């Protein structure tokens, strides 16, 4: 699951994303060996769920929130997940604000918090846009080229659409 986020971590070499996934896998393996361990189950619910872990870190929420206020934790997780996938698919704060039903300023802050948590992923996403603008194409990890000459268009909406495609093409 969360294949796109895993690919983003792999392609960008983001160490923070890698650590989160490794921790989740280690917890799942331990739980397989000790399925009745309540502490492992509890830890897996927070540290084993990348979107929950990201939300708690992004919004500086207490690590026990999923156990003390399940609704608040679920809402924070959904917001972090929406930001994550929105960035992968090339969304900007304005469209994320609409998706989340929040003011644009709040969406901008959420984007900044997510990107700050995963700096190598942020750099890679920007690099994909730059490649599309400068080269007119991006290349997937399997060698598939996607021509995106529109990324250098003087029409902002046309250029932005191509840049969104540049972010997403290698991940798909």
XYZ file of C-alpha atoms in Angstrom:
172
model
C 0.000 0.000 0.000
C 0.988 3.640 -0.302
C 3.005 2.677 -3.358
C 3.358 6.232 -4.650
C 4.787 7.423 -1.338
C 7.220 4.511 -1.284
C 8.315 5.335 -4.838
C 8.785 8.970 -3.879
C 11.037 7.842 -1.041
C 13.033 5.528 -3.299
C 13.403 7.932 -6.221
C 14.278 10.915 -4.049
C 16.517 8.981 -1.677
C 14.748 10.727 1.187
C 16.232 9.311 4.376
C 13.320 10.386 6.579
C 10.797 8.572 4.373
C 13.039 5.507 4.276
C 13.351 5.480 8.082
C 9.575 5.667 8.502
C 9.012 2.727 6.162
C 11.796 0.665 7.690
C 10.372 1.226 11.161
C 6.922 0.168 9.969
C 8.305 -3.022 8.405
C 10.301 -3.865 11.535
C 7.219 -3.386 13.720
C 5.101 -5.583 11.440
C 7.731 -8.336 11.525
C 7.936 -8.185 15.324
C 4.146 -8.313 15.566
C 4.070 -11.420 13.370
C 6.370 -13.122 15.884
C 4.414 -11.798 18.875
C 0.805 -11.155 17.738
C -0.546 -10.623 21.266
C 1.921 -7.881 22.183
C -0.289 -4.880 22.961
C 2.613 -2.444 23.111
C 3.731 -3.443 19.601
C 0.162 -3.020 18.323
C 0.030 0.414 19.907
C 3.387 1.417 18.444
C 2.389 0.113 15.005
C -0.731 2.299 15.051
C 1.446 5.414 15.377
C 4.951 4.651 14.094
C 3.878 1.998 11.599
C 1.477 4.283 9.755
C 3.420 6.826 7.714
C 0.500 9.218 7.443
C -0.273 9.114 11.179
C 3.381 9.500 12.090
C 3.750 12.366 9.606
C 0.610 14.097 10.897
C 1.720 13.903 14.518
C 5.120 15.324 13.602
C 3.791 17.975 11.176
C 1.249 19.375 13.572
C 3.343 18.767 16.720
C 0.629 16.585 18.222
C 1.170 14.218 21.153
C 2.216 10.681 20.161
C -0.649 9.224 22.182
C -3.338 11.226 20.324
C -4.658 8.175 18.424
C -5.502 6.661 21.800
C -6.786 9.775 23.568
C -8.709 11.516 20.762
C -9.319 9.142 17.900
C -11.311 11.660 15.835
C -8.642 14.376 16.058
C -5.961 11.839 15.159
C -7.990 10.546 12.216
C -8.570 14.106 10.947
C -4.867 15.001 11.259
C -3.887 11.771 9.484
C -6.290 12.448 6.629
C -4.967 15.982 6.247
C -1.334 14.789 6.147
C -2.248 12.053 3.670
C -4.076 14.526 1.422
C -1.070 16.864 1.463
C 1.324 13.998 0.709
C -0.603 12.626 -2.250
C -1.484 16.126 -3.402
C 2.204 16.991 -3.646
C 2.954 13.770 -5.507
C 0.208 14.586 -7.990
C 1.402 18.170 -8.339
C -1.250 20.012 -6.389
C -0.577 23.429 -4.924
C -1.847 24.970 -1.709
C -4.869 26.556 -3.371
C -6.287 23.244 -4.623
C -5.314 21.471 -1.392
C -7.216 24.159 0.541
C -10.317 23.299 -1.479
C -9.794 19.549 -0.970
C -9.310 19.986 2.770
C -11.897 22.713 3.264
C -9.376 25.037 4.911
C -8.023 28.533 4.168
C -5.228 28.746 1.582
C -2.807 30.057 4.227
C -3.394 26.961 6.342
C -2.858 24.712 3.310
C 0.373 26.585 2.497
C 1.589 25.945 6.027
C 0.669 22.249 5.778
C 2.617 21.955 2.516
C 5.630 23.696 4.074
C 5.485 21.416 7.125
C 5.297 18.281 4.969
C 8.137 19.391 2.699
C 10.278 20.345 5.708
C 9.869 16.840 7.079
C 11.039 15.267 3.820
C 13.634 17.652 2.351
C 15.096 15.226 -0.171
C 11.620 14.411 -1.487
C 10.895 18.151 -1.745
C 14.130 18.664 -3.669
C 13.378 15.752 -6.004
C 9.859 17.035 -6.783
C 11.315 20.447 -7.663
C 14.044 18.762 -9.734
C 11.431 16.911 -11.814
C 9.731 20.214 -12.595
C 13.084 21.798 -13.496
C 13.962 18.904 -15.809
C 10.660 19.285 -17.634
C 11.245 23.018 -18.070
C 14.922 22.752 -19.077
C 14.893 19.512 -21.079
C 11.277 19.334 -22.210
C 10.874 15.821 -20.795
C 11.261 13.577 -17.742
C 12.288 9.931 -17.631
C 10.769 7.208 -15.448
C 13.033 4.821 -13.500
C 12.290 2.211 -16.174
C 13.429 4.458 -19.010
C 10.045 5.694 -20.205
C 10.322 9.228 -21.551
C 7.483 11.669 -21.257
C 7.811 14.711 -23.431
C 6.627 17.836 -21.631
C 7.623 20.822 -23.759
C 4.602 22.670 -22.342
C 6.498 23.009 -19.036
C 8.343 25.970 -20.566
C 5.149 27.554 -21.897
C 4.485 31.218 -21.301
C 0.904 30.257 -20.434
C 1.069 29.670 -16.672
C -1.809 27.180 -16.523
C -0.340 25.123 -19.391
C 3.131 25.186 -17.800
C 1.766 24.234 -14.373
C -0.156 21.271 -15.805
C 3.052 19.995 -17.448
C 4.984 20.489 -14.198
C 2.376 18.437 -12.321
C 2.808 15.694 -14.911
C 6.588 15.937 -14.493
C 6.296 15.248 -10.753
C 3.972 12.328 -11.210
C 5.311 10.558 -14.320
C 8.380 8.933 -12.718
C 6.288 7.713 -9.772
C 3.656 6.094 -11.963
